[in-house]
Amino acid sequence: MKKLLTICVLLVAFVAAKAQMMDPVHFTTQMKDLKNGEAELVFKATIDAGWHVYSTGLGDDGPISASFHQVKMDGAQPVGKLQARGKEIKQFDKLFEMELRYFEQAVTFVQKIKFTKPKYDIDCYIEYGACNDQSCLPPSEVAFKQSGKSPIEEGSEVKETPEADVDTAKVEAPVDSAVVDTAAVANDLWTPVVSELQAFNGTTAPTENMALWLIFIEGLLGGFIALFTPCVWPIIPMTVSFFLKRNKDRSKAIREATTYGASIVVIYVLLGLAVTLLFGASALNALATNAVFNIFFCLLLVVFAASFFGAFEITLPAAWSTKIDEKSESTTGLLSIFLMAFTLALVSFSCTGPIIGFLLVAVSTQGSIVAPTIGMLGFAIALAIPFTLFAMFPSLLKSAPKSGGWMNVIKVTLGFIELAFALKFLSVADLAYGWHILDREVFLSLWIVIFGLLGVYLLGWLKFPHDDDQYRTNVPQFFLAMASLAFAIYMIPGLWGAPLKAISAFAPPMSTQDFNLQKTVTEAKYKDYEQGMAAAKAEHKPVVIDFTGFGCVNCRKMEAAVWSDPQVADILNNKYILISLYVDDKTPLASPIEVEENGQKRTLRTVGDKWSYLQRVKFGANAQPFYVLLNEEGHPLAGSRSYDEDIQGYIDFLNKGLK
């Protein structure tokens, strides 16, 4: 048993050490003989959900294109260009101002070769780039090495094609290069600090658990809101009274009412499980960035909002609830109580449906397979609490507020909120397709109008069809109206470039704004690690290492949305030495360096290779953007940070390093 526990601890430690290392693309290679003195080098990849691999020939100004490179090719030569096979996706990207082509799920790269001698010795590789919605990998390589006999007969040779006709990049093999360890690449500044960084970051489990707790609280809040709708609140006293009258024994009535509440929990949790099983882990992970799903969710929330505004009622067929109600009366025991709870779920669907829909939409895009279930558990517990509580203490029913026009106010308020969040999902699709119909100032204008109208409604100056003409604004409504109008006014400066930190996670990036009075520019003075660290030592300043890439979309988003903030810019420019290391920099090194990594030899040929290697071996990460704070000796001052447009969170991150 102790050995088993020891093994488990070691496994957990190993997983934690590799938590930041990403390996989303998995390649197999083979040579396919074409029977005519030619062959194909086949690089076949499977791609994890949420990730994509860029196609060939995107140009120098775009992300990393897939390309073929030869280290040694004796007895054979490439024919034509590297070909990409699979379902290629084309999409205009406004940050690069060009059409990007990439593959999801799978892609096969094929390089045709022609044999020129009876024997061949091939040493080559393809280079590719991969990204998801939050990170980009540095330029990655897939090697192919093979030697043997070719179809060319002894004594005969095929004339080689001039190099000008071949679309490849030759790389000279390193001369007199030895296997070196990490420190030998440069100096002590390269010493790994993975364990120190983990001590600051902590394990990944608490973060995930906290996220699930937040989802549970969101569900709980949604359930409490649903309680105060016209479809649910009036049913509570009727149902509890039914159980108390049905059983003269009060303890038995309480047990049945408690069972009724538990049945509500089971029904809604099963709904959450159904969503999880229907979509699956990979599909839920892809929802956050899939334009089609985001458009669907936007339209769904608009329909729900219209329903709350009183345009129509979303109801399930009456025959369903009638049949289940009849079935509950004809049965006894736990089944009858469960069927009564199911009847409640169907009858109240017109009010709970939009709230459940919004909750499932929100948690599904978190990419967690358990999120819908956790969210529905919170929702169901909140919905079941009053049935159990009033059954235990029937006297509380007398003091409970009666149904009235205030319930319609809650419905309409939810309608405005759902309409606002619908724009968030539309914004994701707009960014994906590059439509430019919902840039930052347009988004903010619509939110200003929505929350302004909500404030006007709460003051009683705007009415909907199902509102009571005689209903007056009460004190809670008045304060809510003030908050809504103040929020609308708060967003107005954003039309001229104010960062609006409170909604930075919802609004489109600052780079989408056409008119911006804020001209704060943050740019690294150093793009070499050793030079930057030397400057930090001379000036006695801490260091921000920015692992980035010329083709990293999310790096540009962080620079546009976060680094443009005046407070962030002031800290980066004046209190730190900022070093930006581009992992896709193609500048050749003065001499190739051969290193050993994870038991395998690897050749560093470019400046980008060197910085990518630094990120992996020193910090245990391989995705960009990646930010880490160091002292002048190269040791971490705080945890690492990746793509997150939370400006205040980034400021807290920088201040933690300064402290």
XYZ file of C-alpha atoms in Angstrom:
659
model
C 0.000 0.000 0.000
C 2.862 2.416 0.854
C 4.547 1.630 -2.457
C 1.323 2.396 -4.281
C 0.990 5.736 -2.466
C 4.612 6.574 -3.281
C 4.047 5.834 -6.956
C 0.896 7.992 -6.962
C 2.804 10.903 -5.360
C 5.572 10.604 -7.951
C 3.055 10.520 -10.774
C 1.305 13.623 -9.444
C 4.647 15.413 -9.176
C 5.564 14.398 -12.716
C 2.232 15.600 -14.086
C 2.592 18.898 -12.229
C 6.086 19.359 -13.677
C 4.719 18.853 -17.185
C 1.524 20.839 -16.667
C 2.677 23.761 -18.786
C 4.250 21.651 -21.554
C 1.787 21.233 -24.389
C 1.873 18.520 -27.033
C -1.355 18.944 -29.023
C -0.105 17.670 -32.417
C 0.897 14.027 -32.895
C 2.805 12.964 -36.035
C 3.608 9.679 -37.746
C 6.010 9.514 -40.711
C 6.568 7.103 -43.572
C 8.021 6.861 -47.071
C 5.555 5.791 -49.757
C 7.062 4.276 -52.935
C 5.398 5.534 -56.139
C 6.965 2.760 -58.339
C 8.421 5.180 -60.913
C 11.693 6.182 -59.350
C 9.836 8.562 -57.059
C 8.457 8.429 -53.542
C 6.483 10.519 -51.077
C 7.603 11.489 -47.613
C 4.363 11.466 -45.614
C 3.970 13.388 -42.344
C 0.535 12.528 -40.928
C -0.784 14.453 -37.906
C -3.707 14.195 -35.537
C -4.579 17.462 -33.781
C -6.111 17.804 -30.326
C -9.503 19.494 -30.027
C -9.348 23.273 -29.901
C -5.984 23.424 -31.697
C -5.159 24.070 -35.355
C -2.055 23.666 -37.533
C -1.278 26.277 -40.184
C -1.050 25.310 -43.830
C 1.776 25.918 -46.322
C 2.762 29.147 -48.058
C 1.141 31.743 -45.783
C 3.879 34.312 -46.404
C 6.458 35.976 -44.190
C 4.008 38.386 -42.542
C 1.711 35.687 -41.188
C 1.883 32.790 -38.698
C 4.315 29.911 -39.055
C 3.694 28.120 -42.359
C 4.359 24.419 -42.753
C 7.621 24.023 -44.699
C 10.057 21.285 -45.749
C 13.751 21.414 -44.813
C 16.630 19.089 -45.703
C 19.694 18.530 -43.562
C 21.110 15.839 -45.825
C 19.661 14.286 -48.961
C 22.133 12.034 -50.763
C 20.748 9.930 -53.607
C 17.438 11.766 -53.734
C 16.071 15.250 -54.230
C 12.765 17.028 -53.536
C 10.277 17.498 -56.367
C 7.961 20.497 -56.155
C 6.579 22.028 -53.018
C 5.365 20.555 -49.738
C 1.685 19.659 -50.141
C -0.960 19.834 -47.417
C -3.865 17.379 -47.591
C -7.006 17.515 -45.497
C -9.956 19.784 -44.821
C -8.353 23.210 -45.082
C -10.129 26.092 -43.357
C -9.780 29.622 -44.741
C -10.426 32.657 -42.577
C -9.484 36.325 -42.786
C -7.559 37.520 -39.732
C -7.767 41.233 -38.971
C -4.619 41.281 -36.829
C -2.444 39.983 -39.671
C -4.709 41.584 -42.300
C -4.537 38.479 -44.455
C -6.364 35.249 -45.147
C -5.119 32.424 -42.942
C -5.342 28.756 -43.878
C -5.183 26.011 -41.296
C -6.329 22.501 -40.351
C -8.227 21.131 -37.381
C -8.420 17.515 -36.137
C -6.054 16.089 -38.804
C -3.680 17.025 -41.623
C -1.176 15.218 -43.823
C 1.888 16.946 -45.275
C 3.478 15.262 -48.284
C 6.821 16.018 -49.931
C 7.508 14.268 -53.237
C 11.103 13.166 -53.907
C 12.963 11.670 -56.859
C 15.741 9.107 -56.439
C 19.007 9.997 -58.206
C 21.323 7.166 -57.079
C 21.024 3.432 -56.327
C 21.403 4.207 -52.606
C 19.914 7.062 -50.652
C 20.507 8.683 -47.279
C 17.789 11.149 -46.247
C 17.818 13.424 -43.188
C 15.063 16.037 -43.321
C 12.216 17.556 -41.340
C 9.097 19.670 -41.673
C 8.494 22.752 -39.584
C 4.987 23.793 -38.569
C 3.085 26.173 -36.313
C 0.098 25.378 -34.092
C -2.233 27.577 -32.031
C -5.409 27.437 -30.006
C -7.565 30.280 -28.697
C -5.155 31.061 -25.863
C -1.677 29.883 -26.839
C 0.635 29.316 -29.783
C 3.463 26.805 -29.909
C 6.896 27.871 -31.129
C 7.962 26.566 -34.570
C 7.989 22.802 -34.128
C 9.835 20.151 -36.123
C 9.046 16.599 -37.246
C 12.146 14.735 -38.385
C 12.449 11.986 -40.995
C 15.640 9.941 -41.341
C 16.033 6.883 -43.568
C 18.637 5.244 -45.786
C 18.559 2.233 -48.116
C 18.437 1.043 -51.677
C 16.447 2.994 -54.231
C 14.755 1.754 -57.456
C 17.657 3.240 -59.466
C 19.896 0.476 -60.890
C 23.628 0.289 -60.189
C 25.733 2.262 -62.647
C 22.940 4.671 -63.544
C 22.136 8.067 -62.108
C 19.354 10.558 -62.640
C 20.286 14.138 -63.358
C 19.460 16.307 -60.382
C 17.030 19.199 -60.704
C 18.629 22.641 -60.191
C 18.056 23.942 -56.682
C 16.160 26.944 -58.030
C 13.320 24.628 -59.041
C 12.992 23.075 -55.609
C 10.955 24.720 -52.850
C 12.962 23.623 -49.818
C 15.348 25.125 -47.332
C 18.733 23.452 -46.940
C 20.331 23.473 -43.525
C 23.986 22.706 -43.133
C 24.744 19.960 -40.656
C 26.500 21.261 -37.551
C 30.264 20.957 -37.678
C 32.168 19.935 -34.572
C 29.081 20.429 -32.439
C 28.930 18.485 -29.236
C 26.066 17.466 -27.025
C 25.775 20.172 -24.394
C 23.692 20.558 -21.300
C 21.410 23.483 -20.548
C 23.984 25.634 -18.776
C 26.505 25.208 -21.617
C 24.178 26.905 -24.103
C 24.878 30.208 -22.408
C 25.610 30.515 -18.688
C 24.065 30.163 -15.245
C 21.144 32.319 -16.363
C 19.880 29.201 -18.165
C 19.690 27.100 -14.993
C 16.204 25.482 -14.803
C 13.794 27.094 -12.348
C 10.772 24.890 -13.037
C 10.364 23.850 -9.401
C 10.667 27.456 -8.176
C 8.040 28.561 -10.690
C 5.735 25.737 -9.612
C 6.093 26.842 -5.994
C 4.701 30.240 -6.992
C 2.066 28.877 -9.372
C 0.943 26.050 -7.113
C -0.625 22.904 -8.537
C -3.220 23.031 -11.263
C -5.858 21.196 -9.237
C -6.878 24.015 -6.873
C -7.372 26.371 -9.819
C -9.627 23.862 -11.525
C -11.539 23.171 -8.328
C -11.999 26.892 -7.738
C -13.347 27.255 -11.279
C -15.850 24.463 -10.635
C -16.888 26.122 -7.369
C -17.484 29.357 -9.242
C -19.622 27.478 -11.763
C -21.546 25.916 -8.872
C -22.156 29.373 -7.389
C -23.298 30.663 -10.795
C -25.786 27.791 -10.949
C -26.923 28.486 -7.391
C -27.499 32.147 -8.250
C -29.444 31.161 -11.378
C -31.634 28.847 -9.319
C -32.442 31.557 -6.763
C -33.343 33.950 -9.582
C -35.614 31.316 -11.130
C -37.429 30.970 -7.809
C -38.789 34.507 -8.083
C -40.381 34.077 -11.496
C -44.161 33.745 -12.066
C -43.794 30.109 -13.124
C -42.071 28.860 -9.962
C -42.819 31.031 -6.918
C -46.633 30.529 -6.888
C -46.139 26.749 -7.104
C -44.086 26.541 -3.894
C -46.898 27.172 -1.329
C -49.367 25.085 -3.371
C -47.003 22.087 -3.477
C -45.957 22.275 0.178
C -49.605 22.593 1.291
C -50.427 19.547 -0.830
C -47.852 17.406 1.002
C -48.980 18.629 4.428
C -52.662 17.943 3.680
C -51.898 14.602 2.018
C -50.302 13.226 5.182
C -51.695 13.808 8.644
C -48.362 12.689 10.015
C -46.266 15.858 9.736
C -42.944 13.995 9.854
C -44.019 11.905 6.848
C -45.105 15.059 4.989
C -41.706 16.585 5.639
C -39.978 13.416 4.372
C -42.022 13.448 1.165
C -41.448 17.177 0.599
C -37.713 16.590 1.137
C -37.846 13.714 -1.351
C -39.633 16.055 -3.737
C -36.781 18.565 -3.430
C -34.196 15.796 -3.932
C -36.078 14.685 -7.060
C -35.784 18.221 -8.447
C -32.017 18.031 -7.900
C -31.793 14.649 -9.650
C -33.826 15.834 -12.660
C -31.720 18.938 -13.314
C -28.409 17.157 -12.673
C -29.449 14.514 -15.211
C -30.065 17.361 -17.633
C -26.513 18.601 -17.038
C -25.161 15.080 -17.579
C -27.157 14.796 -20.804
C -25.524 17.970 -22.133
C -22.097 16.621 -21.165
C -22.684 13.262 -22.863
C -24.261 14.874 -25.913
C -21.343 17.207 -26.648
C -18.405 15.401 -25.053
C -15.166 16.869 -23.699
C -13.590 17.808 -27.025
C -16.721 19.471 -28.393
C -17.221 21.516 -25.229
C -13.598 22.632 -25.466
C -14.139 23.733 -29.077
C -17.338 25.670 -28.326
C -15.429 28.613 -26.907
C -13.884 29.435 -30.291
C -16.296 27.905 -32.805
C -18.008 30.706 -34.724
C -21.101 28.664 -35.704
C -21.817 27.668 -32.092
C -21.278 31.214 -30.872
C -23.742 32.571 -33.448
C -26.253 29.902 -32.402
C -25.836 30.804 -28.727
C -26.241 34.488 -29.553
C -29.525 33.827 -31.359
C -30.655 31.513 -28.539
C -30.116 34.225 -25.927
C -31.899 36.804 -28.101
C -34.911 34.470 -28.321
C -34.846 33.959 -24.540
C -34.631 37.734 -23.993
C -37.616 38.326 -26.300
C -39.544 35.734 -24.297
C -38.747 37.525 -21.022
C -39.790 40.830 -22.595
C -43.232 39.304 -23.202
C -43.127 38.789 -26.981
C -44.118 35.129 -26.552
C -43.985 32.268 -24.075
C -41.556 29.390 -24.472
C -43.622 26.373 -23.469
C -43.366 22.659 -23.923
C -46.352 20.728 -25.323
C -49.153 20.660 -22.722
C -49.722 16.955 -23.432
C -46.322 16.161 -21.908
C -47.069 17.670 -18.498
C -50.647 16.306 -18.552
C -49.508 12.732 -19.147
C -46.800 12.917 -16.504
C -49.221 14.484 -14.019
C -51.730 11.671 -14.641
C -48.953 9.118 -14.253
C -47.903 10.628 -10.905
C -51.468 10.339 -9.581
C -51.802 6.702 -10.644
C -48.540 5.632 -9.006
C -47.432 5.537 -5.387
C -44.239 5.846 -3.406
C -41.054 7.505 -4.590
C -41.973 7.212 -8.284
C -45.076 9.366 -7.831
C -43.073 12.075 -6.050
C -40.383 11.978 -8.768
C -43.039 12.347 -11.479
C -44.561 15.305 -9.599
C -41.141 16.960 -9.598
C -40.806 16.273 -13.318
C -44.204 17.897 -13.848
C -42.924 20.993 -12.049
C -39.884 21.087 -14.357
C -42.137 20.988 -17.442
C -44.712 23.487 -16.179
C -42.073 26.024 -15.117
C -40.025 25.650 -18.296
C -41.175 28.974 -19.772
C -39.374 30.763 -16.913
C -36.550 28.373 -16.035
C -35.742 27.428 -19.657
C -34.085 30.760 -20.563
C -32.103 30.779 -17.301
C -31.011 27.161 -17.757
C -30.141 27.872 -21.392
C -28.011 30.847 -20.434
C -26.295 28.845 -17.679
C -25.505 25.899 -19.966
C -24.229 28.230 -22.681
C -21.937 29.999 -20.216
C -20.466 26.871 -18.619
C -20.192 24.897 -21.875
C -17.775 27.452 -23.265
C -15.483 26.896 -20.258
C -14.329 23.715 -21.987
C -14.790 21.506 -18.905
C -16.647 18.218 -19.317
C -18.063 18.392 -15.758
C -19.018 22.084 -15.867
C -22.650 21.610 -17.075
C -23.307 19.010 -14.377
C -21.829 21.183 -11.618
C -23.776 24.209 -12.850
C -27.062 22.313 -12.920
C -26.364 20.898 -9.448
C -26.150 24.431 -8.059
C -29.288 25.483 -9.953
C -31.282 22.495 -8.713
C -30.214 22.875 -5.076
C -31.355 26.517 -5.069
C -34.665 25.502 -6.649
C -35.236 22.670 -4.158
C -34.355 24.572 -0.968
C -37.707 26.411 -0.484
C -39.808 23.250 -0.938
C -37.867 21.495 1.804
C -37.620 24.572 4.023
C -41.332 25.448 3.895
C -42.247 21.799 4.451
C -40.196 21.739 7.638
C -41.508 25.108 8.823
C -45.015 25.643 7.351
C -45.519 28.859 9.333
C -42.972 30.563 7.082
C -45.476 30.345 4.207
C -47.566 33.077 5.835
C -44.670 35.542 5.786
C -43.524 34.690 2.230
C -44.131 37.503 -0.306
C -47.163 37.071 -2.523
C -46.996 36.813 -6.292
C -47.266 40.111 -8.131
C -45.926 42.508 -10.693
C -42.465 42.422 -9.123
C -41.975 39.015 -10.785
C -42.410 40.541 -14.238
C -39.752 43.111 -13.320
C -37.331 40.267 -12.582
C -38.136 38.593 -15.903
C -37.605 41.774 -17.921
C -34.354 42.550 -16.065
C -33.088 39.063 -16.958
C -34.112 39.733 -20.555
C -31.858 42.799 -20.715
C -28.963 40.874 -19.170
C -29.340 37.960 -21.602
C -29.455 40.416 -24.504
C -26.173 41.950 -23.309
C -24.485 38.560 -23.069
C -25.792 37.576 -26.511
C -23.549 40.324 -27.894
C -20.544 38.694 -26.208
C -21.103 35.482 -28.172
C -21.701 37.429 -31.380
C -18.417 39.233 -30.741
C -16.538 35.906 -30.698
C -17.987 34.983 -34.098
C -17.279 38.480 -35.421
C -13.623 38.209 -34.436
C -13.375 34.713 -35.933
C -14.746 35.712 -39.340
C -13.291 39.219 -39.440
C -16.666 40.834 -40.250
C -15.869 44.008 -38.277
C -19.562 44.521 -37.514
C -19.075 44.442 -33.749
C -15.841 46.275 -33.110
C -15.187 47.585 -29.617
C -16.947 50.942 -29.990
C -20.043 49.297 -31.557
C -20.155 46.702 -28.783
C -19.852 49.380 -26.105
C -22.523 51.524 -27.776
C -24.977 48.633 -27.666
C -24.163 47.835 -24.034
C -24.613 51.493 -23.107
C -28.055 51.470 -24.751
C -29.046 48.128 -23.152
C -28.122 49.075 -19.579
C -29.442 52.590 -20.075
C -32.822 51.180 -21.122
C -32.718 48.761 -18.179
C -32.328 51.726 -15.830
C -35.185 53.549 -17.579
C -37.385 50.434 -17.251
C -36.626 50.004 -13.554
C -37.667 53.631 -12.995
C -41.029 52.828 -14.599
C -40.560 55.037 -17.688
C -40.625 52.051 -20.065
C -43.253 49.285 -19.975
C -43.707 45.936 -21.682
C -46.995 44.151 -22.584
C -47.180 42.029 -19.413
C -46.329 44.866 -16.987
C -48.931 46.208 -14.592
C -49.877 49.812 -15.478
C -50.480 50.613 -11.804
C -47.170 49.202 -10.608
C -44.826 51.829 -9.155
C -41.064 51.854 -8.732
C -40.130 50.607 -5.280
C -36.958 51.365 -3.347
C -34.924 48.274 -4.439
C -35.818 48.990 -8.082
C -34.726 52.587 -7.655
C -31.270 51.580 -6.435
C -30.932 48.961 -9.180
C -31.916 51.625 -11.726
C -29.205 53.919 -10.364
C -26.618 51.139 -10.639
C -27.649 50.291 -14.214
C -27.591 53.939 -15.374
C -24.253 54.539 -13.616
C -22.822 51.468 -15.370
C -24.006 52.816 -18.718
C -22.322 56.171 -18.024
C -19.141 54.372 -16.878
C -18.835 52.738 -20.324
C -19.127 55.991 -22.321
C -15.404 56.968 -22.075
C -14.607 53.569 -23.593
C -15.856 54.934 -26.922
C -12.679 57.066 -26.967
C -10.292 54.355 -25.800
C -10.683 54.161 -22.014
C -9.673 50.617 -20.931
C -12.873 49.893 -18.891
C -11.215 47.280 -16.694
C -14.548 46.136 -15.237
C -15.666 44.698 -18.588
C -12.302 43.954 -20.228
C -13.165 40.244 -20.253
C -16.370 40.874 -22.240
C -15.613 43.692 -24.671
C -13.712 43.053 -27.934
C -9.946 43.779 -27.876
C -8.750 47.390 -27.948
C -7.177 46.701 -31.356
C -10.662 46.557 -32.922
C -11.384 50.155 -31.935
C -11.080 52.592 -34.855
C -11.017 55.796 -32.800
C -8.660 55.677 -29.829
C -7.311 58.771 -28.109
C -5.025 56.632 -25.980
C -1.630 56.313 -27.642
C 0.293 54.383 -25.005
C 3.005 52.253 -26.623
C 4.873 49.459 -24.878
C 7.756 47.815 -26.695
C 10.656 45.764 -25.414
C 14.088 47.407 -25.547
C 15.772 44.009 -25.545
C 15.146 40.991 -27.756
C 18.137 39.028 -26.540
C 18.034 37.221 -23.210
C 21.651 37.703 -22.179
C 21.726 41.390 -23.169
C 18.517 42.108 -21.299
C 19.701 40.319 -18.162
C 22.983 42.251 -18.289
C 21.005 45.518 -18.425
C 18.893 44.381 -15.453
C 22.024 43.706 -13.429
C 23.500 47.094 -14.340
C 20.292 48.982 -13.500
C 19.310 46.739 -10.553
C 15.819 46.184 -11.952
C 13.625 43.078 -12.125
C 12.889 41.498 -15.501
C 9.763 40.608 -17.459
C 10.469 37.832 -19.956
C 7.908 37.864 -22.770
C 8.036 34.650 -24.790
C 6.241 35.636 -27.971
C 6.210 35.071 -31.730
C 5.810 37.089 -34.887
C 2.945 34.777 -35.860
C 1.367 34.550 -32.397
C -2.197 35.924 -32.661
C -2.841 35.919 -28.926
C 0.447 37.700 -28.253
C -0.793 40.592 -30.396
C -4.116 40.553 -28.543
C -2.341 40.854 -25.187
C -0.190 43.724 -26.445
C -3.224 45.553 -27.853
C -5.636 44.931 -24.974
C -3.376 44.803 -21.893
C -0.024 46.440 -22.628
C -1.859 49.510 -23.973
C -3.270 50.205 -20.504
C -1.466 53.282 -19.068
C -0.781 51.659 -15.704
C 0.544 48.450 -17.277
C 2.673 50.475 -19.715
C 4.133 52.585 -16.898
C 5.160 49.515 -14.895
C 6.656 47.675 -17.885
C 8.515 50.704 -19.248
C 9.810 52.205 -16.003
C 9.963 49.576 -13.273
C 11.052 46.471 -15.208
C 13.494 45.504 -17.919
C 11.224 44.084 -20.627
C 12.744 41.340 -22.794
C 10.712 39.956 -25.721
C 12.013 36.643 -27.057
C 10.539 35.599 -30.422
C 10.456 31.819 -30.678
C 9.853 31.959 -34.444
C 12.801 34.256 -35.230
C 14.441 32.708 -38.311
C 17.768 34.493 -37.931
C 20.490 31.773 -38.152
C 22.717 31.285 -35.137
C 26.422 32.010 -35.603
C 26.921 28.256 -35.363
C 24.350 25.475 -34.832
C 24.159 24.069 -31.312
C 23.362 20.442 -30.622
C 21.660 19.780 -27.315
C 20.185 16.773 -25.593
C 16.581 17.089 -24.440
C 14.522 14.295 -22.894
C 17.109 11.778 -24.014
C 17.051 12.896 -27.650
C 19.537 15.002 -29.600
C 18.221 18.230 -31.059
C 19.936 20.873 -33.164
C 19.283 24.556 -32.496
C 19.731 26.330 -35.835
C 17.986 29.686 -35.415
C 17.569 32.388 -32.786
C 13.957 31.263 -32.397
C 15.094 27.695 -31.710
C 17.346 29.021 -28.952
C 14.589 31.005 -27.202
C 12.119 28.151 -27.548
C 14.665 25.810 -25.968
C 15.212 28.337 -23.162
C 11.482 28.437 -22.429
C 11.223 24.647 -22.310
C 14.262 23.775 -20.236
C 14.352 26.746 -17.860
C 10.635 27.309 -17.303
C 9.008 24.009 -18.336
C 6.604 25.615 -20.824
C 6.299 25.719 -24.610
C 3.287 27.891 -25.460
C 3.024 31.596 -26.177
C 2.302 34.133 -24.898
C 4.162 33.264 -21.703
C 5.250 35.867 -19.147
C 7.604 35.290 -16.249
C 9.156 37.727 -13.739
C 12.839 37.247 -12.802
C 15.395 38.895 -10.578
C 18.770 39.883 -12.040
C 20.127 36.415 -11.207
C 17.470 34.669 -13.298
C 15.231 33.357 -10.493
C 11.411 33.768 -10.464
C 9.839 36.563 -8.417
C 6.248 35.314 -8.883
C 4.254 32.757 -10.836
C 3.995 32.738 -14.625
C 1.140 34.171 -16.690
C -0.219 33.387 -20.141
C -3.053 34.714 -22.331
C -5.576 36.560 -20.201
C -6.962 39.989 -21.114
C -7.775 40.803 -17.481
C -5.878 44.099 -17.133
C -6.203 44.329 -13.355
C -5.009 40.735 -13.049
C -1.919 41.596 -15.107
C -1.236 44.664 -12.931
C -1.504 42.512 -9.790
C 0.884 40.010 -11.419
C 3.482 42.748 -12.089
C 3.089 44.306 -8.630
C 3.583 40.939 -6.989
C 6.980 40.697 -8.676
C 7.921 44.200 -7.537
C 7.054 43.360 -3.920
